[in-house]
């Protein structure tokens, strides 16, 4: 005989009765939200538990929070934690089991332990801070110096946010008339896309900085610099020195609810901000504990207007430093001029006395010099006169000796010349034959028909040479 069968409704009714009888009380359960959405005032959740080692889901369940309960639980949770319920958040829910014949099983949420979520958020923040410190980048931003003339500002904010408008107006309407130049880099500042959107905005700012650096490099080296590109969300920026387009970066989020701030508590965003080469100022607009983004930034303020006030105050301090320096320089110059004026006055009073002393001293010195010079001249003249007398005597003796020597030499030359006189030879019987005025020494020098002249001691004979 076949067993009696049940309809699906009857079977589900039995399940419902079993669940209502055996699980009549409420339970506190810890789980992670895999999905969370609102519809018609109700909240629908997908709960999941993951293996700590492999991060693989080991349990799943659906949960619902009806409109009447959700209207009370949601505001309290958001006020306490500063965040909305969202996927990835760990929660502690008070639930009871419910099985509906038409819609199946689900857990019905009656309460949410906000302090549990706060503790988990704090634990996650501490874990992120620990990793940042291990990487040695937690304090990098605070090692940067905010430029004295911090006027060119890159702003990361939602383009239509009231906080951005307040920030710009605060800068433009400052009481000192300072000129600021703010450029907006739009980003999503609420929800699950906060991390990726802000990192993308930082990448765009970094790209502008890199283009500036490349232009400077190409100008200096006349070559093309390596192309710099913005990379993915895990970009780790390298500190560099360059002529920056911007002096700092301001991340602001103002006005409205302070919920959905979990995007500011992520490791990837913290790493990008910590290693960014420009000082980053945060004005997220919330009063709860600092977010990790606030912790790693150069300066943290509460609101966008506070960020503007900080920049104005910083520039005012620079102006005060300049004014104080001007005053110190002026006082120093005035003091120096007064000291020099007094010194000149004292010198002018001492000049007549000093001049008299110097004049007397120089007069005495001149007299002494004249006397020494006169004595030296007299001595020198006497020495030179004696020397001239001695030279005169020596010259006279030398001249006489030279004259005697030359006279004797002349007598010798005269004797030699006399002995060589041709007239004497002619008187001895010798003759001289001349041809064309020249003495003939050889008969070969003459030709037949040449006219020759023969000189004797007494007279001259003219002849003609014959063959």
PDB file of N, CA, C and O in Angstrom, residues 177-220:
ATOM      1  N   UNK A 177      42.366  89.009   1.947  1.00  0.00           N
ATOM      2  CA  UNK A 177      42.517  89.218   0.505  1.00  0.00           C
ATOM      3  C   UNK A 177      43.508  88.271  -0.143  1.00  0.00           C
ATOM      4  O   UNK A 177      44.002  88.563  -1.244  1.00  0.00           O
ATOM      5  N   UNK A 178      43.809  87.154   0.503  1.00  0.00           N
ATOM      6  CA  UNK A 178      44.731  86.183  -0.088  1.00  0.00           C
ATOM      7  C   UNK A 178      44.099  85.556  -1.329  1.00  0.00           C
ATOM      8  O   UNK A 178      42.893  85.333  -1.391  1.00  0.00           O
ATOM      9  N   UNK A 179      44.950  85.235  -2.307  1.00  0.00           N
ATOM     10  CA  UNK A 179      44.493  84.602  -3.538  1.00  0.00           C
ATOM     11  C   UNK A 179      44.822  83.106  -3.495  1.00  0.00           C
ATOM     12  O   UNK A 179      45.974  82.731  -3.357  1.00  0.00           O
ATOM     13  N   UNK A 180      43.759  82.297  -3.606  1.00  0.00           N
ATOM     14  CA  UNK A 180      43.940  80.851  -3.664  1.00  0.00           C
ATOM     15  C   UNK A 180      43.436  80.335  -5.011  1.00  0.00           C
ATOM     16  O   UNK A 180      42.517  80.915  -5.597  1.00  0.00           O
ATOM     17  N   UNK A 181      44.050  79.250  -5.479  1.00  0.00           N
ATOM     18  CA  UNK A 181      43.645  78.631  -6.745  1.00  0.00           C
ATOM     19  C   UNK A 181      43.335  77.160  -6.462  1.00  0.00           C
ATOM     20  O   UNK A 181      44.251  76.365  -6.234  1.00  0.00           O
ATOM     21  N   UNK A 182      42.040  76.840  -6.423  1.00  0.00           N
ATOM     22  CA  UNK A 182      41.605  75.477  -6.114  1.00  0.00           C
ATOM     23  C   UNK A 182      41.090  74.797  -7.379  1.00  0.00           C
ATOM     24  O   UNK A 182      40.282  75.365  -8.116  1.00  0.00           O
ATOM     25  N   UNK A 183      41.579  73.597  -7.636  1.00  0.00           N
ATOM     26  CA  UNK A 183      41.125  72.800  -8.778  1.00  0.00           C
ATOM     27  C   UNK A 183      40.470  71.525  -8.255  1.00  0.00           C
ATOM     28  O   UNK A 183      41.062  70.778  -7.479  1.00  0.00           O
ATOM     29  N   UNK A 184      39.231  71.295  -8.694  1.00  0.00           N
ATOM     30  CA  UNK A 184      38.462  70.154  -8.218  1.00  0.00           C
ATOM     31  C   UNK A 184      38.776  68.899  -9.021  1.00  0.00           C
ATOM     32  O   UNK A 184      38.818  68.928 -10.251  1.00  0.00           O
ATOM     33  N   UNK A 185      38.974  67.802  -8.283  1.00  0.00           N
ATOM     34  CA  UNK A 185      39.084  66.474  -8.878  1.00  0.00           C
ATOM     35  C   UNK A 185      37.927  65.658  -8.310  1.00  0.00           C
ATOM     36  O   UNK A 185      38.003  65.160  -7.179  1.00  0.00           O
ATOM     37  N   UNK A 186      36.815  65.558  -9.051  1.00  0.00           N
ATOM     38  CA  UNK A 186      35.592  64.954  -8.499  1.00  0.00           C
ATOM     39  C   UNK A 186      35.803  63.506  -8.083  1.00  0.00           C
ATOM     40  O   UNK A 186      36.552  62.752  -8.712  1.00  0.00           O
ATOM     41  N   UNK A 187      35.109  63.131  -6.997  1.00  0.00           N
ATOM     42  CA  UNK A 187      35.165  61.759  -6.502  1.00  0.00           C
ATOM     43  C   UNK A 187      33.886  61.459  -5.740  1.00  0.00           C
ATOM     44  O   UNK A 187      33.194  62.362  -5.266  1.00  0.00           O
ATOM     45  N   UNK A 188      33.563  60.163  -5.641  1.00  0.00           N
ATOM     46  CA  UNK A 188      32.423  59.720  -4.832  1.00  0.00           C
ATOM     47  C   UNK A 188      32.867  59.725  -3.377  1.00  0.00           C
ATOM     48  O   UNK A 188      33.891  59.131  -3.032  1.00  0.00           O
ATOM     49  N   UNK A 189      32.120  60.395  -2.520  1.00  0.00           N
ATOM     50  CA  UNK A 189      32.519  60.562  -1.125  1.00  0.00           C
ATOM     51  C   UNK A 189      31.600  59.829  -0.169  1.00  0.00           C
ATOM     52  O   UNK A 189      31.649  60.059   1.042  1.00  0.00           O
ATOM     53  N   UNK A 190      30.739  58.932  -0.670  1.00  0.00           N
ATOM     54  CA  UNK A 190      29.839  58.183   0.203  1.00  0.00           C
ATOM     55  C   UNK A 190      29.496  56.864  -0.471  1.00  0.00           C
ATOM     56  O   UNK A 190      29.281  56.796  -1.678  1.00  0.00           O
ATOM     57  N   UNK A 191      29.472  55.816   0.325  1.00  0.00           N
ATOM     58  CA  UNK A 191      29.110  54.522  -0.223  1.00  0.00           C
ATOM     59  C   UNK A 191      30.317  53.632  -0.441  1.00  0.00           C
ATOM     60  O   UNK A 191      31.446  53.917  -0.011  1.00  0.00           O
ATOM     61  N   UNK A 192      30.091  52.562  -1.148  1.00  0.00           N
ATOM     62  CA  UNK A 192      31.121  51.550  -1.321  1.00  0.00           C
ATOM     63  C   UNK A 192      32.186  51.943  -2.339  1.00  0.00           C
ATOM     64  O   UNK A 192      33.239  51.315  -2.410  1.00  0.00           O
ATOM     65  N   UNK A 193      31.934  52.960  -3.141  1.00  0.00           N
ATOM     66  CA  UNK A 193      32.886  53.359  -4.180  1.00  0.00           C
ATOM     67  C   UNK A 193      33.867  54.440  -3.717  1.00  0.00           C
ATOM     68  O   UNK A 193      34.636  54.967  -4.499  1.00  0.00           O
ATOM     69  N   UNK A 194      33.818  54.765  -2.422  1.00  0.00           N
ATOM     70  CA  UNK A 194      34.675  55.846  -1.912  1.00  0.00           C
ATOM     71  C   UNK A 194      36.148  55.536  -2.159  1.00  0.00           C
ATOM     72  O   UNK A 194      36.904  56.367  -2.676  1.00  0.00           O
ATOM     73  N   UNK A 195      36.583  54.337  -1.772  1.00  0.00           N
ATOM     74  CA  UNK A 195      37.999  53.986  -1.894  1.00  0.00           C
ATOM     75  C   UNK A 195      38.507  54.124  -3.325  1.00  0.00           C
ATOM     76  O   UNK A 195      39.469  54.857  -3.590  1.00  0.00           O
ATOM     77  N   UNK A 196      37.831  53.435  -4.273  1.00  0.00           N
ATOM     78  CA  UNK A 196      38.293  53.462  -5.659  1.00  0.00           C
ATOM     79  C   UNK A 196      38.227  54.860  -6.249  1.00  0.00           C
ATOM     80  O   UNK A 196      39.111  55.272  -7.009  1.00  0.00           O
ATOM     81  N   UNK A 197      37.192  55.614  -5.895  1.00  0.00           N
ATOM     82  CA  UNK A 197      37.014  56.945  -6.484  1.00  0.00           C
ATOM     83  C   UNK A 197      38.090  57.914  -6.010  1.00  0.00           C
ATOM     84  O   UNK A 197      38.650  58.674  -6.801  1.00  0.00           O
ATOM     85  N   UNK A 198      38.396  57.885  -4.705  1.00  0.00           N
ATOM     86  CA  UNK A 198      39.422  58.802  -4.176  1.00  0.00           C
ATOM     87  C   UNK A 198      40.801  58.427  -4.713  1.00  0.00           C
ATOM     88  O   UNK A 198      41.608  59.298  -5.072  1.00  0.00           O
ATOM     89  N   UNK A 199      41.081  57.136  -4.788  1.00  0.00           N
ATOM     90  CA  UNK A 199      42.382  56.707  -5.333  1.00  0.00           C
ATOM     91  C   UNK A 199      42.514  57.143  -6.791  1.00  0.00           C
ATOM     92  O   UNK A 199      43.580  57.592  -7.232  1.00  0.00           O
ATOM     93  N   UNK A 200      41.416  57.017  -7.550  1.00  0.00           N
ATOM     94  CA  UNK A 200      41.457  57.468  -8.948  1.00  0.00           C
ATOM     95  C   UNK A 200      41.725  58.971  -9.025  1.00  0.00           C
ATOM     96  O   UNK A 200      42.478  59.436  -9.892  1.00  0.00           O
ATOM     97  N   UNK A 201      41.122  59.749  -8.130  1.00  0.00           N
ATOM     98  CA  UNK A 201      41.362  61.200  -8.108  1.00  0.00           C
ATOM     99  C   UNK A 201      42.821  61.497  -7.760  1.00  0.00           C
ATOM    100  O   UNK A 201      43.451  62.383  -8.360  1.00  0.00           O
ATOM    101  N   UNK A 202      43.376  60.761  -6.793  1.00  0.00           N
ATOM    102  CA  UNK A 202      44.799  60.940  -6.458  1.00  0.00           C
ATOM    103  C   UNK A 202      45.682  60.604  -7.655  1.00  0.00           C
ATOM    104  O   UNK A 202      46.685  61.280  -7.910  1.00  0.00           O
ATOM    105  N   UNK A 203      45.300  59.573  -8.390  1.00  0.00           N
ATOM    106  CA  UNK A 203      46.062  59.216  -9.588  1.00  0.00           C
ATOM    107  C   UNK A 203      46.043  60.338 -10.620  1.00  0.00           C
ATOM    108  O   UNK A 203      47.047  60.631 -11.272  1.00  0.00           O
ATOM    109  N   UNK A 204      44.866  60.981 -10.775  1.00  0.00           N
ATOM    110  CA  UNK A 204      44.783  62.090 -11.741  1.00  0.00           C
ATOM    111  C   UNK A 204      45.655  63.262 -11.293  1.00  0.00           C
ATOM    112  O   UNK A 204      46.327  63.893 -12.123  1.00  0.00           O
ATOM    113  N   UNK A 205      45.641  63.559 -10.015  1.00  0.00           N
ATOM    114  CA  UNK A 205      46.503  64.629  -9.498  1.00  0.00           C
ATOM    115  C   UNK A 205      47.964  64.276  -9.722  1.00  0.00           C
ATOM    116  O   UNK A 205      48.768  65.103 -10.162  1.00  0.00           O
ATOM    117  N   UNK A 206      48.316  63.024  -9.433  1.00  0.00           N
ATOM    118  CA  UNK A 206      49.700  62.579  -9.613  1.00  0.00           C
ATOM    119  C   UNK A 206      50.114  62.661 -11.075  1.00  0.00           C
ATOM    120  O   UNK A 206      51.268  62.993 -11.394  1.00  0.00           O
ATOM    121  N   UNK A 207      49.168  62.376 -11.979  1.00  0.00           N
ATOM    122  CA  UNK A 207      49.462  62.459 -13.417  1.00  0.00           C
ATOM    123  C   UNK A 207      49.787  63.896 -13.808  1.00  0.00           C
ATOM    124  O   UNK A 207      50.701  64.151 -14.597  1.00  0.00           O
ATOM    125  N   UNK A 208      49.047  64.855 -13.263  1.00  0.00           N
ATOM    126  CA  UNK A 208      49.333  66.270 -13.536  1.00  0.00           C
ATOM    127  C   UNK A 208      50.729  66.623 -13.044  1.00  0.00           C
ATOM    128  O   UNK A 208      51.503  67.290 -13.733  1.00  0.00           O
ATOM    129  N   UNK A 209      51.083  66.136 -11.843  1.00  0.00           N
ATOM    130  CA  UNK A 209      52.411  66.391 -11.298  1.00  0.00           C
ATOM    131  C   UNK A 209      53.497  65.777 -12.175  1.00  0.00           C
ATOM    132  O   UNK A 209      54.526  66.374 -12.426  1.00  0.00           O
ATOM    133  N   UNK A 210      53.234  64.546 -12.636  1.00  0.00           N
ATOM    134  CA  UNK A 210      54.229  63.867 -13.483  1.00  0.00           C
ATOM    135  C   UNK A 210      54.411  64.591 -14.807  1.00  0.00           C
ATOM    136  O   UNK A 210      55.511  64.680 -15.333  1.00  0.00           O
ATOM    137  N   UNK A 211      53.309  65.117 -15.376  1.00  0.00           N
ATOM    138  CA  UNK A 211      53.446  65.872 -16.640  1.00  0.00           C
ATOM    139  C   UNK A 211      54.290  67.105 -16.427  1.00  0.00           C
ATOM    140  O   UNK A 211      55.113  67.466 -17.265  1.00  0.00           O
ATOM    141  N   UNK A 212      54.118  67.771 -15.296  1.00  0.00           N
ATOM    142  CA  UNK A 212      54.944  68.935 -14.985  1.00  0.00           C
ATOM    143  C   UNK A 212      56.400  68.540 -14.878  1.00  0.00           C
ATOM    144  O   UNK A 212      57.286  69.195 -15.406  1.00  0.00           O
ATOM    145  N   UNK A 213      56.651  67.410 -14.211  1.00  0.00           N
ATOM    146  CA  UNK A 213      58.028  66.937 -14.058  1.00  0.00           C
ATOM    147  C   UNK A 213      58.626  66.587 -15.406  1.00  0.00           C
ATOM    148  O   UNK A 213      59.778  66.900 -15.691  1.00  0.00           O
ATOM    149  N   UNK A 214      57.837  65.944 -16.285  1.00  0.00           N
ATOM    150  CA  UNK A 214      58.347  65.549 -17.602  1.00  0.00           C
ATOM    151  C   UNK A 214      58.690  66.755 -18.447  1.00  0.00           C
ATOM    152  O   UNK A 214      59.674  66.774 -19.169  1.00  0.00           O
ATOM    153  N   UNK A 215      57.875  67.804 -18.384  1.00  0.00           N
ATOM    154  CA  UNK A 215      58.163  69.026 -19.142  1.00  0.00           C
ATOM    155  C   UNK A 215      59.469  69.634 -18.682  1.00  0.00           C
ATOM    156  O   UNK A 215      60.319  70.037 -19.472  1.00  0.00           O
ATOM    157  N   UNK A 216      59.688  69.682 -17.353  1.00  0.00           N
ATOM    158  CA  UNK A 216      60.932  70.230 -16.833  1.00  0.00           C
ATOM    159  C   UNK A 216      62.116  69.377 -17.282  1.00  0.00           C
ATOM    160  O   UNK A 216      63.157  69.869 -17.653  1.00  0.00           O
ATOM    161  N   UNK A 217      61.954  68.050 -17.255  1.00  0.00           N
ATOM    162  CA  UNK A 217      63.038  67.152 -17.655  1.00  0.00           C
ATOM    163  C   UNK A 217      63.373  67.320 -19.121  1.00  0.00           C
ATOM    164  O   UNK A 217      64.525  67.397 -19.512  1.00  0.00           O
ATOM    165  N   UNK A 218      62.355  67.396 -19.983  1.00  0.00           N
ATOM    166  CA  UNK A 218      62.597  67.527 -21.414  1.00  0.00           C
ATOM    167  C   UNK A 218      63.281  68.845 -21.731  1.00  0.00           C
ATOM    168  O   UNK A 218      64.136  68.929 -22.594  1.00  0.00           O
ATOM    169  N   UNK A 219      62.917  69.910 -21.005  1.00  0.00           N
ATOM    170  CA  UNK A 219      63.537  71.206 -21.237  1.00  0.00           C
ATOM    171  C   UNK A 219      65.011  71.176 -20.873  1.00  0.00           C
ATOM    172  O   UNK A 219      65.849  71.759 -21.543  1.00  0.00           O
ATOM    173  N   UNK A 220      65.327  70.460 -19.773  1.00  0.00           N
ATOM    174  CA  UNK A 220      66.708  70.432 -19.305  1.00  0.00           C
ATOM    175  C   UNK A 220      67.584  69.533 -20.148  1.00  0.00           C
ATOM    176  O   UNK A 220      68.729  69.838 -20.426  1.00  0.00           O
TER     177      UNK A 220
END
